[in-house]
PDB file of C-alpha atoms in Angstrom:
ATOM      1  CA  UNK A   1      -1.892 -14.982  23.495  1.00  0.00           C
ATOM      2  CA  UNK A   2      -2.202 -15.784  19.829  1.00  0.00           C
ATOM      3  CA  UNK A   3      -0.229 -13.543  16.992  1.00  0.00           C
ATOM      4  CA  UNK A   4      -3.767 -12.365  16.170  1.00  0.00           C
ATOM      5  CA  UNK A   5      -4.634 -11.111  19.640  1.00  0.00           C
ATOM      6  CA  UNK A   6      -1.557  -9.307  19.741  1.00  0.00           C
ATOM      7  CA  UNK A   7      -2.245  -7.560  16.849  1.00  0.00           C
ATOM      8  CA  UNK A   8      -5.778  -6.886  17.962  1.00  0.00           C
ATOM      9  CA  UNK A   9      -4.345  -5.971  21.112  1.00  0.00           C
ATOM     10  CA  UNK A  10      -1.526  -3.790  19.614  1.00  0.00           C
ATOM     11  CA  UNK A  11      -4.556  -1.203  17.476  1.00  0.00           C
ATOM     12  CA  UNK A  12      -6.037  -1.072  20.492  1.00  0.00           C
ATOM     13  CA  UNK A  13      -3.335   0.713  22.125  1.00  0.00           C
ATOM     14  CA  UNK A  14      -3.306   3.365  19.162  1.00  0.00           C
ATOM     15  CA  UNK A  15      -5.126   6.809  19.880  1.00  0.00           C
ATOM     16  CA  UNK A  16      -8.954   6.703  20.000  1.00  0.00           C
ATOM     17  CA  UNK A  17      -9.322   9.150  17.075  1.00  0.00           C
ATOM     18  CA  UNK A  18      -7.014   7.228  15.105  1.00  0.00           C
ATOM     19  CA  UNK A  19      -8.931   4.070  15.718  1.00  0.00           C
ATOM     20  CA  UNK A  20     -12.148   5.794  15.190  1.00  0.00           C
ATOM     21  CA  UNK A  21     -11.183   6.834  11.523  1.00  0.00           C
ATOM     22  CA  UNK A  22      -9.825   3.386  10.604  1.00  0.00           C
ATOM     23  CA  UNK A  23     -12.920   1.790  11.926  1.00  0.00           C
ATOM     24  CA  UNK A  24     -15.525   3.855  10.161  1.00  0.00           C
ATOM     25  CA  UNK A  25     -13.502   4.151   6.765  1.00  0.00           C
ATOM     26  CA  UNK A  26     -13.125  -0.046   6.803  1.00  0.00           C
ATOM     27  CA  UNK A  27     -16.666  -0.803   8.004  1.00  0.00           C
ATOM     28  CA  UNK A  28     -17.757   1.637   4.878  1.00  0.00           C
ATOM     29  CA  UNK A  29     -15.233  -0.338   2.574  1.00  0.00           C
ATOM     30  CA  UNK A  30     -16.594  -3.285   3.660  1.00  0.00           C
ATOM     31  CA  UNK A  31     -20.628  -2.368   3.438  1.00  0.00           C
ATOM     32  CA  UNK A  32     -19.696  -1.128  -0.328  1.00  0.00           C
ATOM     33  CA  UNK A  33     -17.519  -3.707  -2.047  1.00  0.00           C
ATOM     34  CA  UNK A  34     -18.742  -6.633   0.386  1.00  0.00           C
ATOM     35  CA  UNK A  35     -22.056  -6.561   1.503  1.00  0.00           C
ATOM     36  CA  UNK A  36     -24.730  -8.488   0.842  1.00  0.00           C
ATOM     37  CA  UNK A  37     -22.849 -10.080  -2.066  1.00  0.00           C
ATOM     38  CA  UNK A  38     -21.665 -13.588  -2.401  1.00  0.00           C
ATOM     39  CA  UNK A  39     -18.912 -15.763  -3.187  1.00  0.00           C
ATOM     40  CA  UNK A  40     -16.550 -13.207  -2.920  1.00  0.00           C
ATOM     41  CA  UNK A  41     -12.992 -14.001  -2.975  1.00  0.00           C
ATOM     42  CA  UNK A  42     -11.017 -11.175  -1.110  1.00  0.00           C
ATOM     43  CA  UNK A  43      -7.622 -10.275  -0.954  1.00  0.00           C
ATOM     44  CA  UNK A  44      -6.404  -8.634   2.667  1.00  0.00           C
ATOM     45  CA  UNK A  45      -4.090  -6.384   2.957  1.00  0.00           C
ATOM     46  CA  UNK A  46      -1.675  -5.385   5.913  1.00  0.00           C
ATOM     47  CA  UNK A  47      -1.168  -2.696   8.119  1.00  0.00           C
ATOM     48  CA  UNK A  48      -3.416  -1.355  11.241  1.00  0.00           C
ATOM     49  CA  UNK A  49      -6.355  -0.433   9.650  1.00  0.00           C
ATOM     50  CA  UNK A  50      -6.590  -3.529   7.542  1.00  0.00           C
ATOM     51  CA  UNK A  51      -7.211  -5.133  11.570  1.00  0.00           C
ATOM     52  CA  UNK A  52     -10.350  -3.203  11.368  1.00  0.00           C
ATOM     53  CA  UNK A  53     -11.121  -4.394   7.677  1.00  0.00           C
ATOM     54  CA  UNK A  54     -10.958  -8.187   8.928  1.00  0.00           C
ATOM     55  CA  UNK A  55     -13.194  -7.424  12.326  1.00  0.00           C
ATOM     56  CA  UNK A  56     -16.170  -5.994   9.739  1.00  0.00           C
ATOM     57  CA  UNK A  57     -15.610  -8.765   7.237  1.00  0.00           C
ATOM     58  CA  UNK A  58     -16.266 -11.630   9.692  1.00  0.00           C
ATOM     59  CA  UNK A  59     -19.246  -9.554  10.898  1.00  0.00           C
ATOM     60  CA  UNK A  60     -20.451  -9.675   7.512  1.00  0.00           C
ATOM     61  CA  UNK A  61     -19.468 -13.548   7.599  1.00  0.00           C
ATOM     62  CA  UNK A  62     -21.683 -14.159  10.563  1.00  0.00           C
ATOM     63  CA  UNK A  63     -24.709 -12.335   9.318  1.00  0.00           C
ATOM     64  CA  UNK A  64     -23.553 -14.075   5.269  1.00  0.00           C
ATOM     65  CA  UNK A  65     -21.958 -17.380   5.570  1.00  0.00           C
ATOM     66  CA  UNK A  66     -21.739 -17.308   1.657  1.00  0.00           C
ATOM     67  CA  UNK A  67     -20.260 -14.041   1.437  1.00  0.00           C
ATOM     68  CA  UNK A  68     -16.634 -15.168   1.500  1.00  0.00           C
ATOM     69  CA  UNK A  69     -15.544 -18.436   0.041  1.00  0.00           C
ATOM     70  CA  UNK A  70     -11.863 -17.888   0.755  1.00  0.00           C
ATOM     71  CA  UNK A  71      -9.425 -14.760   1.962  1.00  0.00           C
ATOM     72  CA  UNK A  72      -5.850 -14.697   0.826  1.00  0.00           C
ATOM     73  CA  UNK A  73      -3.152 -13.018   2.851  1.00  0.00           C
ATOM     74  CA  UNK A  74      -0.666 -10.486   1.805  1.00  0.00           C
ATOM     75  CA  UNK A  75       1.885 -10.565   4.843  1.00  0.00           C
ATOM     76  CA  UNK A  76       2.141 -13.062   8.175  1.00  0.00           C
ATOM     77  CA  UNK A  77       0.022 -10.297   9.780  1.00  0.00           C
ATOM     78  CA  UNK A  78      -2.965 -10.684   7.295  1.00  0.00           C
ATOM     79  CA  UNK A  79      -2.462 -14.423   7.464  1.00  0.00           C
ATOM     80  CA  UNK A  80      -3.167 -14.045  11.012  1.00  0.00           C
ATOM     81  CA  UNK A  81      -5.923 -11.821  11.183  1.00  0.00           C
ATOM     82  CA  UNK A  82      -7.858 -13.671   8.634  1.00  0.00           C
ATOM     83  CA  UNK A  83      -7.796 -16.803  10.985  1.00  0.00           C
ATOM     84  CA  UNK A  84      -7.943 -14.875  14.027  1.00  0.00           C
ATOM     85  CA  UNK A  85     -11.426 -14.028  12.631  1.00  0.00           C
ATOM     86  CA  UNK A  86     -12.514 -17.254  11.596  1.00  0.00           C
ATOM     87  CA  UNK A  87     -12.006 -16.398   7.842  1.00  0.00           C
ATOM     88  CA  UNK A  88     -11.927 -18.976   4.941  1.00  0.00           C
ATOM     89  CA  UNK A  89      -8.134 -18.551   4.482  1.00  0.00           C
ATOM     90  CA  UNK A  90      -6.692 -19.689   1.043  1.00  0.00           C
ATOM     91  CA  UNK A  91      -3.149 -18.623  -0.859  1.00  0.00           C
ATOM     92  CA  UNK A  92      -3.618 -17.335  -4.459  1.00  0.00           C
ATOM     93  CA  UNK A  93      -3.369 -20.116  -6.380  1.00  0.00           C
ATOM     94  CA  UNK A  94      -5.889 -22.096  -4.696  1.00  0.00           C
ATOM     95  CA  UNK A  95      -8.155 -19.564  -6.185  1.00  0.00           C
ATOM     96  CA  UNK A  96      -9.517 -20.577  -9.602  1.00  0.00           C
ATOM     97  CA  UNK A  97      -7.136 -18.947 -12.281  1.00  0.00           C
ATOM     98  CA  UNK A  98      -5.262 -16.905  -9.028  1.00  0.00           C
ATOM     99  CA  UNK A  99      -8.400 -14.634  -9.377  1.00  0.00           C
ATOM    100  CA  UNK A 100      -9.655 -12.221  -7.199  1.00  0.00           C
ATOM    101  CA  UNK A 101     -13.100 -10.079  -7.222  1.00  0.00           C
ATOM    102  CA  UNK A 102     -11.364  -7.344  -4.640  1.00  0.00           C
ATOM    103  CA  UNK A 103      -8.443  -6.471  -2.662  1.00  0.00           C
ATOM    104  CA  UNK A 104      -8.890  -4.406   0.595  1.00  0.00           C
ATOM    105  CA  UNK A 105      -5.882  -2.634   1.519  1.00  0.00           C
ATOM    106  CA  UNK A 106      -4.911   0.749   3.593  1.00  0.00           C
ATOM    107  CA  UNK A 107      -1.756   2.997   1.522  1.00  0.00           C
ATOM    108  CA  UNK A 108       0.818   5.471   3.211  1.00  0.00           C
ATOM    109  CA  UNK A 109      -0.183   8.117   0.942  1.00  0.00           C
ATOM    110  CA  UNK A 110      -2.369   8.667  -2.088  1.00  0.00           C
ATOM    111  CA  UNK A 111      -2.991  11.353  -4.360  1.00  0.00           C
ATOM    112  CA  UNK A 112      -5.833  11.789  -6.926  1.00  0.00           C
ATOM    113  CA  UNK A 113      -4.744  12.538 -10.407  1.00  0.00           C
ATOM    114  CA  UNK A 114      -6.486  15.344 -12.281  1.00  0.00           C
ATOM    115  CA  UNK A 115      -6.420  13.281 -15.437  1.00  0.00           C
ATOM    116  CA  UNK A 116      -7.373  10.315 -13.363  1.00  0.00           C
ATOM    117  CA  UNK A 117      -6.811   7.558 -11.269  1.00  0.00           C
ATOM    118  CA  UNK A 118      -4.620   7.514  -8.331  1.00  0.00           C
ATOM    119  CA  UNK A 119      -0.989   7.282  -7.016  1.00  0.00           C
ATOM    120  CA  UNK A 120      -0.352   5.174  -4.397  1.00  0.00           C
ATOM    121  CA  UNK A 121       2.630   5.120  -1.846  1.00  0.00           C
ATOM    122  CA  UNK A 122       2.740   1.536   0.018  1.00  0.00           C
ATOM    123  CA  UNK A 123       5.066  -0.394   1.247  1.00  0.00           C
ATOM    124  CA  UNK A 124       6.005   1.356   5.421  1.00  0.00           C
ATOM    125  CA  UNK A 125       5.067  -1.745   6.831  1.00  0.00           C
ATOM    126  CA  UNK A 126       7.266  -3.502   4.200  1.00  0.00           C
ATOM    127  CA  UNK A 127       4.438  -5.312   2.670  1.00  0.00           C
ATOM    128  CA  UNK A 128       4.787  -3.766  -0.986  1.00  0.00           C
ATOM    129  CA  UNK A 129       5.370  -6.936  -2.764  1.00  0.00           C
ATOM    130  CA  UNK A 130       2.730  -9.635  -2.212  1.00  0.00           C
ATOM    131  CA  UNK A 131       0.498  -6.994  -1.805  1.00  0.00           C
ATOM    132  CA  UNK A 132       1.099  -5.621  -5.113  1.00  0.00           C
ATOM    133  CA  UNK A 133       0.711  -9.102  -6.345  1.00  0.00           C
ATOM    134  CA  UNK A 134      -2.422  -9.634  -4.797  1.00  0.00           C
ATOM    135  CA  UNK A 135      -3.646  -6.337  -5.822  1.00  0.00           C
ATOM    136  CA  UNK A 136      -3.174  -7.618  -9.274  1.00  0.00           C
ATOM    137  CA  UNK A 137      -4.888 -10.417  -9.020  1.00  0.00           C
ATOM    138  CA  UNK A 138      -7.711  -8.866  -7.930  1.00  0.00           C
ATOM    139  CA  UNK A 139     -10.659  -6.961 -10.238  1.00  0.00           C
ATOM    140  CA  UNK A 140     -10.674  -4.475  -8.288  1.00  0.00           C
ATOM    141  CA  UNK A 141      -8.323  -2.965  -4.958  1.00  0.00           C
ATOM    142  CA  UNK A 142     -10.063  -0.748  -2.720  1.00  0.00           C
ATOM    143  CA  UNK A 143      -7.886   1.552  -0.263  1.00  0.00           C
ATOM    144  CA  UNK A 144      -9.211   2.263   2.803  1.00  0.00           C
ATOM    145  CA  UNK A 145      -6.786   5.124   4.978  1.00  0.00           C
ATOM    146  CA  UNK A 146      -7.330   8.047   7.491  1.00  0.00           C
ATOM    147  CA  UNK A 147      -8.031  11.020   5.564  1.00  0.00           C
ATOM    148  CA  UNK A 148      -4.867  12.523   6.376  1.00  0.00           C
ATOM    149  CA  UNK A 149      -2.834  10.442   3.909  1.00  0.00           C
ATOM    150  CA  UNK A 150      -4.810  12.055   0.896  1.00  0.00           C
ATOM    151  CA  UNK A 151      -2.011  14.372  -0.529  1.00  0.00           C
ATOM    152  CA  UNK A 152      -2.262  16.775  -3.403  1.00  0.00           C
ATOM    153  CA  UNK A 153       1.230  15.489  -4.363  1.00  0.00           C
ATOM    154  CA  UNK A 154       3.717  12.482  -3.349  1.00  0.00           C
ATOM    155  CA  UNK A 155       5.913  13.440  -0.480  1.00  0.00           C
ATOM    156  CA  UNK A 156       2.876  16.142   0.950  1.00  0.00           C
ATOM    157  CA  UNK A 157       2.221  14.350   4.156  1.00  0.00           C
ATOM    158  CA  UNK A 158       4.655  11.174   3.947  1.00  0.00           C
ATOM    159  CA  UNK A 159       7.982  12.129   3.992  1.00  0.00           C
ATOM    160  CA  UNK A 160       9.940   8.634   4.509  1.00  0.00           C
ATOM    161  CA  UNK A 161      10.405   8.472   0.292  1.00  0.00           C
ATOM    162  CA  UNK A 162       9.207   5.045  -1.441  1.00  0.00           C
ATOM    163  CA  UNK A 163       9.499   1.440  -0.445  1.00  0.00           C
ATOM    164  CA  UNK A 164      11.555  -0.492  -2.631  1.00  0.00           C
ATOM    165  CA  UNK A 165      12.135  -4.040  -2.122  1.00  0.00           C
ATOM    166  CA  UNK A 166      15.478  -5.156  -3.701  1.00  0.00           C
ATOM    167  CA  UNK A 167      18.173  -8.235  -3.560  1.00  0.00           C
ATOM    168  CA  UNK A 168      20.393  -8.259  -0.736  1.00  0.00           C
ATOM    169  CA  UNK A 169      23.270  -8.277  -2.820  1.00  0.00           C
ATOM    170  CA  UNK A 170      22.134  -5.656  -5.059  1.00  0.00           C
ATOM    171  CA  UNK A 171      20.382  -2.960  -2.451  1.00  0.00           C
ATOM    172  CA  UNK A 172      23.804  -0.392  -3.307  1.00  0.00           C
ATOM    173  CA  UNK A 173      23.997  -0.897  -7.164  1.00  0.00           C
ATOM    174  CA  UNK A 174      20.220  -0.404  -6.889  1.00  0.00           C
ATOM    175  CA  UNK A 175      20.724   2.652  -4.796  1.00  0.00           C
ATOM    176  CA  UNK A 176      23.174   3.928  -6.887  1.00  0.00           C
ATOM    177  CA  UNK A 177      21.154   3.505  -9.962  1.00  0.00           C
ATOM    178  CA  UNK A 178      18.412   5.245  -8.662  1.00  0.00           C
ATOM    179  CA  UNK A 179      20.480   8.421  -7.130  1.00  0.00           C
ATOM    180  CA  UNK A 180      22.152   8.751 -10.367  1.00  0.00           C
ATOM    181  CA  UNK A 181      19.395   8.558 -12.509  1.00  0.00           C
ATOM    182  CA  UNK A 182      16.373  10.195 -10.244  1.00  0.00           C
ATOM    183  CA  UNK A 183      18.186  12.212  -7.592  1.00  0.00           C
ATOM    184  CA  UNK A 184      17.159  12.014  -3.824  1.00  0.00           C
ATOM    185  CA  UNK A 185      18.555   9.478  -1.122  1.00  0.00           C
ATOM    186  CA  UNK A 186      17.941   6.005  -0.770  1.00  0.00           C
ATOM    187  CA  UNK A 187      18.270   4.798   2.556  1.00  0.00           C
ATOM    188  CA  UNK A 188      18.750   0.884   3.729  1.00  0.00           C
ATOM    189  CA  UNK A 189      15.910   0.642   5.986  1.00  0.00           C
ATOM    190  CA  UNK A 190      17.437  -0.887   9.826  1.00  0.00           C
ATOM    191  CA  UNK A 191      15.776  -3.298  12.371  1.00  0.00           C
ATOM    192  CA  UNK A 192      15.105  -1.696  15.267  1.00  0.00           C
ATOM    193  CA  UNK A 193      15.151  -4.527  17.625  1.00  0.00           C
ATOM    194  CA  UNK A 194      18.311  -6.399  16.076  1.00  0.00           C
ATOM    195  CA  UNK A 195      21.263  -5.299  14.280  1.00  0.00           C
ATOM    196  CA  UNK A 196      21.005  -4.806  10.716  1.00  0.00           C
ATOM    197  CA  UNK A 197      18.448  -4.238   7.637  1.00  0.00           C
ATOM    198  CA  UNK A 198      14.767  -5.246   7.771  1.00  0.00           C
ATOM    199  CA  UNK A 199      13.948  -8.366   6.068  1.00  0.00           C
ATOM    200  CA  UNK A 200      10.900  -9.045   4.075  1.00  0.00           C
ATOM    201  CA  UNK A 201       8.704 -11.736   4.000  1.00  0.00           C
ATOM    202  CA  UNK A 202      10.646 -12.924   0.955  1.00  0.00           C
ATOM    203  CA  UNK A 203      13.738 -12.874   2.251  1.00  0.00           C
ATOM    204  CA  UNK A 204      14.791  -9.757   0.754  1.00  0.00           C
ATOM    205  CA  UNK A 205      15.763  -5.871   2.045  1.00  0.00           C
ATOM    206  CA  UNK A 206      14.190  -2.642   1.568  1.00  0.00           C
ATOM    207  CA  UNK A 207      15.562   0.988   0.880  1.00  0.00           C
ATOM    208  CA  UNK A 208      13.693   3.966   1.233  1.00  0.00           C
ATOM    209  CA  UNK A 209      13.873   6.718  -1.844  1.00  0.00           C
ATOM    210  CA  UNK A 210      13.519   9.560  -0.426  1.00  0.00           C
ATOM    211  CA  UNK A 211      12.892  11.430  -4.143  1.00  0.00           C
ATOM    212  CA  UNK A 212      12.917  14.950  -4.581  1.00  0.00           C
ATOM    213  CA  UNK A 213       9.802  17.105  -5.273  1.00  0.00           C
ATOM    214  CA  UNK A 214      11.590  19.171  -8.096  1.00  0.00           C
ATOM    215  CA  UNK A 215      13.945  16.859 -10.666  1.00  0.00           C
ATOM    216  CA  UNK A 216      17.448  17.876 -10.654  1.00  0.00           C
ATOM    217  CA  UNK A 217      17.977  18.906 -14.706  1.00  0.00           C
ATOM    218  CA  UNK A 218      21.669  17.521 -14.249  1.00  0.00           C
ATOM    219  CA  UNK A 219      19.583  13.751 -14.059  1.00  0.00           C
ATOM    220  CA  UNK A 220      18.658  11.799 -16.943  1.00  0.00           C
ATOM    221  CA  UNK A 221      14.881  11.491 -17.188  1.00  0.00           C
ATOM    222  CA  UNK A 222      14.551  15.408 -17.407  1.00  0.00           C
ATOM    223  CA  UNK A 223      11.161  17.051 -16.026  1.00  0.00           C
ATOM    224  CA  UNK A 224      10.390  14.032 -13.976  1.00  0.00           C
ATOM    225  CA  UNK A 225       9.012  15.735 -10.624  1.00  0.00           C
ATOM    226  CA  UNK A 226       5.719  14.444  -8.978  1.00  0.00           C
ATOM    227  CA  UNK A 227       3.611  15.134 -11.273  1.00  0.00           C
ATOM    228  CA  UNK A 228       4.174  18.414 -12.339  1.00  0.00           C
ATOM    229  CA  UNK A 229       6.271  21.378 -13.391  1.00  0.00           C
ATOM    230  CA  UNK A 230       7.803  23.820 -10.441  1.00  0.00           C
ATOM    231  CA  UNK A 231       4.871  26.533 -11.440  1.00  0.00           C
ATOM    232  CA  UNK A 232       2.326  24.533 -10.962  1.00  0.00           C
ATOM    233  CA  UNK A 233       3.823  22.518  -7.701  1.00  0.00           C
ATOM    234  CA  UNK A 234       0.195  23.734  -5.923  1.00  0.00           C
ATOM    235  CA  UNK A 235      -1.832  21.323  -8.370  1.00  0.00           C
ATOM    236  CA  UNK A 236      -2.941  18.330  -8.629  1.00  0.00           C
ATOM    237  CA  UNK A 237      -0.448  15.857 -10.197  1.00  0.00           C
ATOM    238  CA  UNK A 238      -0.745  13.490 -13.363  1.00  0.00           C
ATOM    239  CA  UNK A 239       0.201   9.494 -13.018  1.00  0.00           C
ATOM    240  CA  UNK A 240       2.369   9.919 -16.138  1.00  0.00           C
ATOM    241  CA  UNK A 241       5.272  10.959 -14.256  1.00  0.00           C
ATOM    242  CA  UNK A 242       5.001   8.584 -11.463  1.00  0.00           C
ATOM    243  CA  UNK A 243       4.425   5.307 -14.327  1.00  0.00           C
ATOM    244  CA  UNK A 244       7.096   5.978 -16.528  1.00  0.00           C
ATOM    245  CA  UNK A 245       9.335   6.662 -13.165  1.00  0.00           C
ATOM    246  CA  UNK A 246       8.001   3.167 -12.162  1.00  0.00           C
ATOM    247  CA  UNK A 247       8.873   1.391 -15.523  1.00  0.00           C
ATOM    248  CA  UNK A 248      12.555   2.970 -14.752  1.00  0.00           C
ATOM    249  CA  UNK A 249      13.137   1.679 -11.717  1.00  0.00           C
ATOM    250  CA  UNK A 250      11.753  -1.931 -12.845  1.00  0.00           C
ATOM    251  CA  UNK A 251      14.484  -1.756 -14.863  1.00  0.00           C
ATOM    252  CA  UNK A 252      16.937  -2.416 -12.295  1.00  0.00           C
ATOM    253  CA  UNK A 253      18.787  -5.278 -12.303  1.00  0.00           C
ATOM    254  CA  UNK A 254      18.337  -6.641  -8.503  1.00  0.00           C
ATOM    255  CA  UNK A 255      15.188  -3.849  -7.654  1.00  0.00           C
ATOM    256  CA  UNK A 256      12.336  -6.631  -6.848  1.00  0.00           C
ATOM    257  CA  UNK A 257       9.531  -4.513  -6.346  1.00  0.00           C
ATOM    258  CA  UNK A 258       8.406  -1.045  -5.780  1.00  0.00           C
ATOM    259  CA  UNK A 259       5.930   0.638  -3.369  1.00  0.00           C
ATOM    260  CA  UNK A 260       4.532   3.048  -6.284  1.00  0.00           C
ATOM    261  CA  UNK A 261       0.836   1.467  -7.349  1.00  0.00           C
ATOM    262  CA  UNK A 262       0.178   3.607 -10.020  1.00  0.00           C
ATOM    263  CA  UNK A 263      -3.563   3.388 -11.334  1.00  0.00           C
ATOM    264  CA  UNK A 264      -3.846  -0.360  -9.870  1.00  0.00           C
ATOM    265  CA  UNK A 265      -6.983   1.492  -7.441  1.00  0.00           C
ATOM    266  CA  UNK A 266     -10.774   1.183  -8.111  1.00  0.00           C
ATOM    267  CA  UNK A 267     -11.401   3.208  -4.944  1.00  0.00           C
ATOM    268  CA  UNK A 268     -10.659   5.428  -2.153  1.00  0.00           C
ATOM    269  CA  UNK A 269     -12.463   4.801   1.586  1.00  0.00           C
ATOM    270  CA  UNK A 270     -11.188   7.630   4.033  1.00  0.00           C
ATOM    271  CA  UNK A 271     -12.266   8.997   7.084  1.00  0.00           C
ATOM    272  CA  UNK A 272     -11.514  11.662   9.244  1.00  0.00           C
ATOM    273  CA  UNK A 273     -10.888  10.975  13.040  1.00  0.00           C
ATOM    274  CA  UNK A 274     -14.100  12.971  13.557  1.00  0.00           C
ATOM    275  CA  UNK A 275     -15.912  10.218  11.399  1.00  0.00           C
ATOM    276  CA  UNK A 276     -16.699  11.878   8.507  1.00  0.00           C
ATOM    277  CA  UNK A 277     -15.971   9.075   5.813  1.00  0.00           C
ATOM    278  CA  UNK A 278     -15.450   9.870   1.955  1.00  0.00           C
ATOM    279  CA  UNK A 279     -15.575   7.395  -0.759  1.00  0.00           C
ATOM    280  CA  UNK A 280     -13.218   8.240  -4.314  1.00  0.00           C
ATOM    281  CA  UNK A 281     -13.484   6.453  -7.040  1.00  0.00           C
ATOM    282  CA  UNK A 282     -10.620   6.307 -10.254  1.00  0.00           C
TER     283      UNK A 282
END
């Protein structure tokens, strides 16, 4: 069995509901930002939904053979599903100019600013780095999740903190830094079939902030909560907090990458287990 069957195999084992939501809210993302156009250089994401994402795009490759000229990966999983389905695979700089038109992706949890735009938590599958780079490259990135990770705030629904990918060698100054600075707990993520850390793609290890919803005053960086002030926790949050948060922990020595995409998406494609799909755009 090939690495792509497996994974095939592997979302097939998932709930029914589950894989009822991911279906519909991919096959929409696809219809909308694929189509009937042509030419189209994609970026592909990673995670179980994104399996669902590469089924619909080589049915629109069957029905289109111009509709893709090339997919580029954003993990060893993407890599295989896009040959699995018999897509034009490329990497990003056989692109012209390391240019993308769009970027389909799935998210951990997102939530809509009311100013806004949207704030992005990626990175569980521990993916956050070339797929913020192919996000970037990309004129637009399109999200596609199960309604259930649209939060009104950061830390609603997921509740394992923020990917960060960081140097080996660095992952407790890094830590440190952040605690210090931002409050919470950062966590060395763990292997769970071997003994130590999870290692990236690149070679690198991941902690988990697990940030706090309400800023300790004590911290530098006073006032930055998710968003929003304590009184008005029930809102809807502003990016600022989360960008200027993100600038901070760039700022690292050591901290690679982080699993905050702060307005980087066009769109929102989410659907219900139900069905019901719902498209948001920025």
């Amino acid at each position: 069995m090939t690495s792509s069957e497996e994974i095939i195999l592997e979302s097939s084992n998932m709930s029914t509901a589950s894989n009822v939501a991911k279906r519909v809210a991919a096959s929409k993302a696809v219809e909308l930002f694929v189509g009937a156009k042509t030419n189209l250089r994609i970026g592909l994401g990673s995670g179980s939904t994104v399996v669902f994402v590469a089924s619909a795009l080589k049915e629109v490759q069957s029905t289109n053979a111009s509709a893709i000229v090339s997919c580029v990966p954003t993990s060893y999983q993407s890599r295989q599903l896009i040959l699995g389905n018999g897509l034009p695979l490329k990497s990003l700089d056989e692109n012209d100019g390391s240019s993308l038109h769009v970027t389909i992706d799935g998210a951990d949890e997102i939530t809509k600013c009311s100013n806004g735009g949207f704030v992005a938590i990626k990175g569980g599958g521990g993916c956050m780095l070339q797929e913020k780079i192919i996000a970037a490259a990309a004129d637009s990135l399109v999200l596609v999740i199960r309604s259930n990770k649209v939060a009104s705030y950061l830390g609603e629904t997921w509740t394992k903190g923020v990917p960060i990918e960081v140097l080996p060698m660095a992952h407790s100054l890094v830590s440190r830094k952040i605690t210090s600075s931002l409050g919470g707990e950062c966590v060395l993520r763990m292997a769970s079939a071997k003994m130590g850390p999870i290692v990236t793609d690149n070679g690198n290890f991941i902690i988990d902030w697990k940030f706090p919803l309400l800023r300790n005053n004590s911290c530098n960086l006073n006032g930055l909560t998710n968003g929003s002030s304590y009184t008005e926790a029930s809102k809807e949050r502003s990016c600022k907090d989360w960008a200027e948060i993100d600038i901070f922990l760039h700022s690292i020595p050591g901290l690679i990458e982080t699993g905050l995409f702060v307005n980087m998406a066009s769109a929102i494609v989410s659907s219900d287990d139900d069905g019901n799909c719902e498209v948001l755009y920025a």
